[in-house]
């Protein structure tokens, strides 16, 4: 029997729905059509979490009720400052969750500006990462947290995955699935979703 893998999807108000949905869909496809091992739990500061463009997701669990030991990985989509993403994403409690996962060497996967709260937490200091690349301001912000910013679409430094814009969302989700299962399993789901270059 395949071991269950629990992914905590940590959302701040103002998150990008497209980036969050990449994690939900890839893990969901694996649960339905793959080895059945991956489950996503949505976590927020309040029950209803509003995305950048007004779509609301309902939290399965609140940050204050979180037991990090119950989860195998952390997923963080980015968001827009104009929609107050950083109010919660840069909070001490958000940082504590990130640090808790890193201290246990659990995988942390982020997309686009989702790397910035990871940088803010301090766990990426003196390590490699990347973030939104179409406006160098965000990369400078990540660099100011002591991160070595690489000009690459997806950067994996040990247990932390970062990426540079929304176009990388599926690649990050598949990288997370690979870390939780295997490359073969991740490639299988990539192919089933029609995202493989050798699609038949």
XYZ file of N, CA and C in Angstrom:
600
model
N 0.850 -1.202 0.000
C 0.000 0.000 0.000
C 0.882 1.248 0.000
N 0.557 2.200 -0.860
C 1.346 3.430 -0.982
C 1.103 4.343 0.207
N 2.199 4.868 0.762
C 2.085 5.780 1.907
C 1.427 7.081 1.491
N 0.583 7.610 2.360
C -0.098 8.866 2.085
C 0.858 10.035 2.247
N 0.802 10.999 1.324
C 1.622 12.200 1.361
C 0.710 13.414 1.466
N 0.841 14.150 2.561
C -0.024 15.299 2.812
C 0.691 16.605 2.477
N 0.117 17.355 1.574
C 0.666 18.646 1.167
C -0.160 19.760 1.794
N 0.499 20.654 2.510
C -0.186 21.816 3.075
C -0.065 22.977 2.090
N -1.195 23.438 1.579
C -1.227 24.586 0.670
C -1.498 25.825 1.515
N -0.447 26.595 1.763
C -0.535 27.757 2.653
C -0.863 29.001 1.839
N -2.007 29.595 2.127
C -2.494 30.727 1.331
C -2.595 31.997 2.165
N -2.052 33.078 1.607
C -2.269 34.416 2.150
C -3.329 35.093 1.291
N -4.118 35.979 1.871
C -5.036 36.770 1.063
C -4.267 37.425 -0.078
N -4.874 37.446 -1.279
C -4.203 38.033 -2.428
C -3.358 37.039 -3.204
N -3.478 35.740 -2.868
C -2.734 34.708 -3.595
C -3.257 34.579 -5.019
N -2.435 34.013 -5.906
C -2.852 33.792 -7.290
C -3.534 32.441 -7.432
N -4.757 32.451 -7.890
C -5.560 31.240 -7.993
C -4.939 30.244 -8.975
N -4.363 30.728 -10.068
C -3.742 29.850 -11.060
C -2.603 29.047 -10.440
N -1.804 29.722 -9.623
C -0.663 29.054 -9.002
C -1.119 28.056 -7.938
N -2.124 28.430 -7.167
C -2.665 27.498 -6.171
C -3.277 26.280 -6.858
N -3.976 26.506 -7.970
C -4.667 25.409 -8.642
C -3.697 24.410 -9.259
N -2.480 24.851 -9.604
C -1.487 23.924 -10.157
C -1.162 22.842 -9.130
N -0.966 23.246 -7.874
C -0.710 22.263 -6.816
C -1.918 21.352 -6.608
N -3.103 21.961 -6.571
C -4.325 21.186 -6.330
C -4.552 20.170 -7.444
N -4.371 20.595 -8.701
C -4.642 19.715 -9.830
C -3.628 18.584 -9.948
N -2.348 18.896 -9.855
C -1.330 17.855 -10.014
C -1.446 16.815 -8.909
N -1.596 17.263 -7.672
C -1.749 16.308 -6.570
C -3.075 15.552 -6.692
N -4.104 16.229 -7.180
C -5.403 15.589 -7.379
C -5.368 14.536 -8.481
N -4.698 14.856 -9.586
C -4.546 13.874 -10.665
C -3.789 12.647 -10.154
N -2.755 12.889 -9.350
C -2.005 11.746 -8.819
C -2.875 10.906 -7.886
N -3.714 11.566 -7.131
C -4.589 10.814 -6.217
C -5.621 9.990 -6.983
N -6.128 10.555 -8.079
C -7.189 9.873 -8.832
C -6.645 8.891 -9.864
N -5.605 9.306 -10.603
C -5.112 8.513 -11.734
C -3.717 7.931 -11.507
N -3.063 8.320 -10.408
C -1.708 7.855 -10.144
C -1.668 6.834 -9.034
N -0.742 7.045 -8.087
C -0.593 6.048 -7.019
C -1.527 6.301 -5.833
N -2.336 7.368 -5.926
C -3.344 7.631 -4.899
C -2.818 8.194 -3.597
N -1.549 8.635 -3.585
C -0.904 8.966 -2.315
C -1.050 10.413 -1.858
N -1.349 11.342 -2.772
C -1.227 12.761 -2.430
C -2.556 13.419 -2.075
N -2.527 14.134 -0.957
C -3.691 14.868 -0.466
C -3.278 16.312 -0.219
N -4.112 17.259 -0.622
C -3.848 18.682 -0.399
C -4.792 19.212 0.662
N -4.230 19.896 1.646
C -5.011 20.567 2.682
C -4.795 22.066 2.551
N -5.886 22.816 2.408
C -5.799 24.269 2.255
C -5.763 24.919 3.636
N -4.785 25.797 3.826
C -4.588 26.452 5.119
C -4.559 27.964 4.943
N -5.232 28.667 5.837
C -5.245 30.124 5.782
C -5.391 30.730 7.163
N -5.372 32.054 7.221
C -5.513 32.759 8.491
C -6.976 32.885 8.903
N -7.878 32.737 7.931
C -9.298 32.766 8.206
C -9.963 31.749 7.281
N -11.216 31.437 7.546
C -11.898 30.362 6.819
C -11.993 30.651 5.322
N -12.325 31.881 4.952
C -12.441 32.235 3.545
C -11.228 33.063 3.140
N -10.491 32.569 2.143
C -9.261 33.220 1.690
C -9.506 33.753 0.287
N -9.347 35.054 0.119
C -9.658 35.683 -1.166
C -8.409 35.799 -2.023
N -8.515 35.349 -3.279
C -7.388 35.396 -4.206
C -7.254 36.778 -4.834
N -6.179 36.956 -5.570
C -5.897 38.216 -6.255
C -7.079 38.694 -7.097
N -7.699 37.805 -7.827
C -8.745 38.220 -8.756
C -10.155 37.908 -8.254
N -10.287 37.781 -6.928
C -11.610 37.720 -6.316
C -12.185 36.345 -6.069
N -11.519 35.292 -6.530
C -12.010 33.941 -6.252
C -11.672 33.595 -4.804
N -12.627 33.027 -4.097
C -12.430 32.688 -2.689
C -12.312 31.177 -2.511
N -11.299 30.753 -1.772
C -11.164 29.351 -1.388
C -11.460 29.220 0.096
N -11.985 28.073 0.472
C -12.326 27.817 1.876
C -11.219 26.966 2.501
N -10.704 27.433 3.615
C -9.625 26.720 4.299
C -10.135 25.444 4.946
N -9.323 24.394 4.844
C -9.605 23.150 5.564
C -9.144 23.254 7.013
N -8.113 24.064 7.217
C -7.547 24.244 8.550
C -7.008 25.670 8.664
N -7.051 26.218 9.862
C -6.517 27.558 10.100
C -5.086 27.458 10.597
N -4.295 28.481 10.306
C -2.888 28.504 10.684
C -2.710 28.226 12.176
N -3.562 28.806 12.995
C -3.412 28.661 14.449
C -3.688 27.244 14.944
N -4.316 26.411 14.117
C -4.628 25.034 14.523
C -3.689 24.012 13.879
N -2.631 24.502 13.265
C -1.758 23.676 12.445
C -0.804 22.808 13.259
N -0.668 21.538 12.865
C 0.343 20.633 13.394
C 1.253 20.244 12.230
N 2.423 20.873 12.149
C 3.329 20.677 11.016
C 3.712 19.212 10.839
N 3.807 18.474 11.922
C 4.206 17.071 11.842
C 3.202 16.205 11.083
N 2.011 16.746 10.847
C 0.988 15.999 10.111
C 1.148 16.116 8.597
N 2.121 16.915 8.141
C 2.264 17.186 6.712
C 3.658 16.834 6.220
N 3.719 16.467 4.940
C 4.979 16.052 4.320
C 5.631 17.159 3.508
N 4.857 18.141 3.090
C 5.390 19.210 2.255
C 4.531 20.458 2.381
N 5.153 21.584 2.045
C 4.481 22.882 2.088
C 4.486 23.487 0.694
N 3.342 23.987 0.242
C 3.226 24.623 -1.065
C 2.736 26.058 -0.882
N 3.430 27.008 -1.542
C 3.098 28.426 -1.383
C 2.997 29.102 -2.744
N 1.792 29.448 -3.187
C 1.667 30.257 -4.399
C 1.992 31.717 -4.098
N 2.358 32.458 -5.149
C 2.621 33.884 -4.975
C 1.338 34.690 -4.993
N 1.500 36.006 -4.996
C 0.352 36.897 -5.016
C 0.771 38.325 -5.326
N -0.185 39.226 -5.301
C 0.041 40.623 -5.660
C -0.015 41.537 -4.439
N 0.958 42.415 -4.354
C 0.953 43.416 -3.298
C -0.264 44.313 -3.357
N -0.747 44.578 -4.571
C -1.930 45.425 -4.742
C -3.159 44.829 -4.073
N -3.139 43.522 -3.854
C -4.253 42.843 -3.193
C -3.856 42.367 -1.796
N -2.822 43.034 -1.246
C -2.403 42.869 0.158
C -1.833 41.489 0.475
N -1.241 40.839 -0.527
C -0.653 39.522 -0.328
C 0.375 39.515 0.805
N 1.203 40.550 0.854
C 2.319 40.545 1.813
C 1.884 40.827 3.252
N 0.666 41.336 3.446
C 0.189 41.576 4.814
C 0.244 40.291 5.632
N -0.249 39.210 5.062
C -0.214 37.919 5.747
C 1.055 37.130 5.413
N 1.512 37.222 4.161
C 2.665 36.425 3.740
C 3.951 36.811 4.469
N 4.044 38.069 4.924
C 5.230 38.524 5.656
C 5.003 38.545 7.172
N 3.919 37.945 7.615
C 3.629 37.936 9.048
C 4.539 36.943 9.775
N 4.697 37.135 11.063
C 5.525 36.232 11.871
C 4.975 34.813 11.848
N 3.672 34.677 11.876
C 3.065 33.337 11.914
C 3.316 32.593 10.613
N 3.219 33.281 9.486
C 3.499 32.676 8.186
C 4.954 32.203 8.156
N 5.856 33.061 8.647
C 7.280 32.715 8.695
C 7.531 31.524 9.609
N 6.812 31.458 10.715
C 6.978 30.343 11.643
C 6.626 29.006 10.996
N 5.574 29.016 10.176
C 5.181 27.784 9.485
C 6.298 27.350 8.531
N 6.818 28.295 7.761
C 7.902 27.992 6.822
C 9.115 27.444 7.564
N 9.496 28.105 8.648
C 10.656 27.656 9.427
C 10.421 26.268 10.017
N 9.193 25.994 10.425
C 8.876 24.687 10.977
C 9.066 23.569 9.966
N 8.642 23.811 8.734
C 8.829 22.811 7.685
C 10.313 22.646 7.364
N 11.047 23.759 7.287
C 12.464 23.677 6.955
C 13.263 22.973 8.053
N 12.946 23.264 9.305
C 13.651 22.623 10.425
C 13.493 21.108 10.401
N 12.386 20.634 9.842
C 12.127 19.199 9.755
C 12.577 18.635 8.407
N 13.225 19.485 7.608
C 13.726 19.121 6.274
C 12.613 18.617 5.357
N 11.427 19.180 5.525
C 10.312 18.843 4.639
C 10.379 19.736 3.403
N 9.893 19.246 2.282
C 9.939 20.009 1.040
C 9.036 21.233 1.109
N 9.573 22.361 0.635
C 8.827 23.622 0.537
C 8.867 24.044 -0.922
N 7.715 24.138 -1.558
C 7.636 24.494 -2.975
C 6.872 25.796 -3.145
N 7.454 26.732 -3.877
C 6.785 28.018 -4.108
C 6.796 28.362 -5.590
N 5.873 29.210 -5.962
C 5.768 29.689 -7.332
C 5.843 31.208 -7.317
N 6.658 31.773 -8.206
C 6.730 33.215 -8.419
C 7.036 33.955 -7.112
N 6.209 34.919 -6.719
C 6.484 35.697 -5.509
C 6.248 34.908 -4.229
N 5.814 33.657 -4.349
C 5.734 32.788 -3.178
C 7.103 32.560 -2.554
N 8.170 32.833 -3.307
C 9.531 32.720 -2.771
C 9.842 33.820 -1.760
N 9.166 34.953 -1.868
C 9.495 36.097 -1.012
C 9.189 35.840 0.465
N 8.043 35.277 0.834
C 7.861 34.951 2.253
C 8.839 33.895 2.743
N 9.307 33.018 1.848
C 10.337 32.061 2.253
C 11.623 32.811 2.561
N 11.974 33.772 1.686
C 13.136 34.607 1.951
C 12.979 35.399 3.231
N 11.792 35.948 3.444
C 11.516 36.741 4.645
C 11.684 35.914 5.918
N 11.397 34.615 5.841
C 11.505 33.752 7.019
C 12.954 33.502 7.428
N 13.887 33.721 6.504
C 15.301 33.521 6.793
C 15.854 32.174 6.381
N 15.000 31.234 5.983
C 15.494 29.879 5.697
C 16.239 29.783 4.368
N 16.109 30.801 3.509
C 16.817 30.791 2.226
C 18.114 31.602 2.262
N 18.466 32.145 3.398
C 19.678 32.955 3.497
C 20.899 32.120 3.128
N 21.742 32.675 2.245
C 22.956 32.017 1.745
C 22.649 30.767 0.927
N 21.439 30.676 0.419
C 21.056 29.560 -0.450
C 20.578 30.110 -1.787
N 20.334 29.225 -2.743
C 19.914 29.629 -4.077
C 18.399 29.685 -4.190
N 17.912 30.641 -4.969
C 16.486 30.755 -5.207
C 16.215 31.683 -6.367
N 14.943 31.856 -6.680
C 14.533 32.819 -7.693
C 13.105 33.260 -7.386
N 12.671 34.310 -8.066
C 11.308 34.804 -7.918
C 10.935 35.575 -9.178
N 9.830 36.288 -9.155
C 9.298 36.941 -10.353
C 10.388 37.712 -11.095
N 10.513 37.419 -12.407
C 11.645 37.924 -13.186
C 11.304 39.009 -14.193
N 10.042 39.357 -14.337
C 9.673 40.378 -15.331
C 9.770 41.789 -14.769
N 9.912 41.875 -13.468
C 10.158 43.142 -12.790
C 11.266 42.869 -11.783
N 12.441 43.370 -12.043
C 13.616 43.013 -11.244
C 13.513 43.471 -9.783
N 12.498 44.270 -9.480
C 12.307 44.715 -8.098
C 12.118 43.518 -7.179
N 11.327 42.536 -7.615
C 11.059 41.369 -6.780
C 12.331 40.546 -6.579
N 13.154 40.417 -7.619
C 14.401 39.674 -7.457
C 15.357 40.401 -6.516
N 15.334 41.733 -6.561
C 16.163 42.496 -5.627
C 15.688 42.282 -4.195
N 14.365 42.243 -4.005
C 13.817 41.992 -2.665
C 14.286 40.646 -2.132
N 14.272 39.619 -2.996
C 14.724 38.300 -2.566
C 16.216 38.332 -2.248
N 16.978 39.036 -3.065
C 18.417 39.164 -2.830
C 18.690 39.876 -1.504
N 17.851 40.847 -1.171
C 18.020 41.584 0.091
C 17.793 40.696 1.316
N 17.141 39.553 1.125
C 16.972 38.595 2.222
C 18.195 37.679 2.357
N 19.235 37.960 1.555
C 20.455 37.165 1.632
C 20.461 35.947 0.735
N 19.518 35.908 -0.226
C 19.405 34.775 -1.140
C 20.271 35.002 -2.374
N 20.945 33.969 -2.837
C 21.655 34.024 -4.116
C 20.626 33.783 -5.207
N 20.248 34.850 -5.926
C 19.179 34.765 -6.921
C 19.739 34.304 -8.267
N 19.222 33.186 -8.751
C 19.648 32.641 -10.033
C 18.630 33.007 -11.113
N 19.122 33.281 -12.298
C 18.262 33.663 -13.417
C 17.818 32.397 -14.151
N 17.050 31.576 -13.444
C 16.572 30.308 -13.984
C 15.094 30.151 -13.659
N 14.338 29.428 -14.516
C 12.893 29.299 -14.301
C 12.518 28.609 -12.996
N 13.192 27.504 -12.672
C 12.929 26.766 -11.434
C 14.267 26.478 -10.766
N 14.369 26.811 -9.495
C 15.603 26.576 -8.738
C 15.277 25.662 -7.562
N 16.027 24.566 -7.463
C 15.856 23.637 -6.345
C 17.133 23.646 -5.522
N 17.023 24.058 -4.273
C 18.148 24.042 -3.348
C 17.774 23.131 -2.187
N 18.264 21.909 -2.253
C 17.946 20.894 -1.246
C 16.430 20.714 -1.149
N 15.811 21.141 -0.052
C 14.382 20.893 0.152
C 13.483 22.043 -0.301
N 14.061 23.110 -0.879
C 13.257 24.282 -1.239
C 13.237 24.497 -2.757
N 12.028 24.611 -3.286
C 11.806 24.858 -4.714
C 11.248 26.268 -4.877
N 11.889 27.074 -5.741
C 11.374 28.408 -6.067
C 11.299 28.527 -7.582
N 10.501 29.487 -8.070
C 10.396 29.671 -9.520
C 10.151 31.137 -9.854
N 10.244 31.455 -11.155
C 10.309 32.881 -11.477
C 9.045 33.541 -12.027
N 8.026 32.840 -12.441
C 6.763 33.488 -12.819
C 5.658 32.442 -12.950
N 4.408 32.857 -13.162
C 3.302 31.902 -13.179
C 3.427 30.788 -14.220
N 4.198 31.028 -15.297
C 4.331 30.001 -16.330
C 4.997 28.730 -15.810
N 5.664 28.836 -14.679
C 6.375 27.684 -14.104
C 5.497 26.872 -13.142
N 4.258 27.264 -12.969
C 3.413 26.667 -11.930
C 3.339 25.150 -12.018
N 3.068 24.622 -13.205
C 2.957 23.170 -13.347
C 4.304 22.487 -13.135
N 5.383 23.089 -13.631
C 6.711 22.495 -13.436
C 7.042 22.373 -11.948
N 6.699 23.406 -11.176
C 6.944 23.357 -9.732
C 6.091 22.259 -9.095
N 4.831 22.179 -9.476
C 3.945 21.158 -8.906
C 4.431 19.754 -9.244
N 4.912 19.555 -10.470
C 5.448 18.244 -10.842
C 6.754 17.959 -10.102
N 7.573 18.988 -9.875
C 8.800 18.803 -9.089
C 8.472 18.392 -7.663
N 7.426 19.004 -7.109
C 6.994 18.635 -5.766
C 6.492 17.190 -5.738
N 5.713 16.819 -6.749
C 5.216 15.447 -6.818
C 6.374 14.456 -6.921
N 7.395 14.815 -7.689
C 8.566 13.950 -7.817
C 9.253 13.749 -6.473
N 9.386 14.833 -5.692
C 10.018 14.731 -4.377
C 9.189 13.868 -3.420
N 7.879 13.917 -3.570
C 6.998 13.157 -2.681
C 6.855 11.695 -3.092
N 7.016 11.419 -4.392
C 6.825 10.053 -4.895
C 8.098 9.593 -5.620
N 8.149 9.806 -6.910
C 9.318 9.431 -7.713
C 9.256 10.170 -9.038
N 10.373 10.214 -9.748
C 10.393 10.842 -11.068
C 9.461 10.099 -12.012
N 9.461 8.783 -11.934
C 8.588 7.987 -12.792
C 7.121 8.324 -12.551
N 6.743 8.463 -11.291
C 5.357 8.792 -10.970
C 4.993 10.187 -11.456
N 5.896 11.145 -11.229
C 5.658 12.508 -11.680
C 5.545 12.574 -13.200
N 6.413 11.851 -13.909
C 6.370 11.836 -15.376
C 5.083 11.204 -15.883
N 4.601 10.192 -15.172
C 3.351 9.539 -15.551
C 2.183 10.522 -15.478
N 2.105 11.275 -14.393
C 1.019 12.251 -14.233
C 1.181 13.396 -15.230
N 2.402 13.825 -15.442
C 2.659 14.875 -16.443
C 2.120 14.434 -17.802
N 2.368 13.183 -18.170
C 1.905 12.665 -19.447
C 0.383 12.547 -19.484
N -0.205 12.050 -18.396
C -1.662 11.905 -18.346
C -2.369 13.251 -18.448
N -1.719 14.302 -17.930
C -2.315 15.641 -18.002
C -2.012 16.353 -19.323
N -1.275 15.670 -20.197
C -0.969 16.248 -21.508
C 0.121 17.292 -21.464
N 0.942 17.252 -20.423
C 2.000 18.255 -20.254
C 3.377 17.731 -20.621
N 3.427 16.500 -21.129
C 4.707 15.891 -21.490
C 5.068 16.198 -22.919
N 6.358 16.401 -23.178
C 6.817 16.702 -24.536
C 6.685 15.480 -25.452
N 6.614 14.286 -24.856
C 6.467 13.069 -25.660
C 5.052 12.512 -25.571
N 4.095 13.426 -25.470
C 2.689 13.025 -25.338
C 2.248 12.193 -26.534
N 1.519 11.126 -26.257
C 0.983 10.272 -27.321
C -0.522 10.398 -27.398
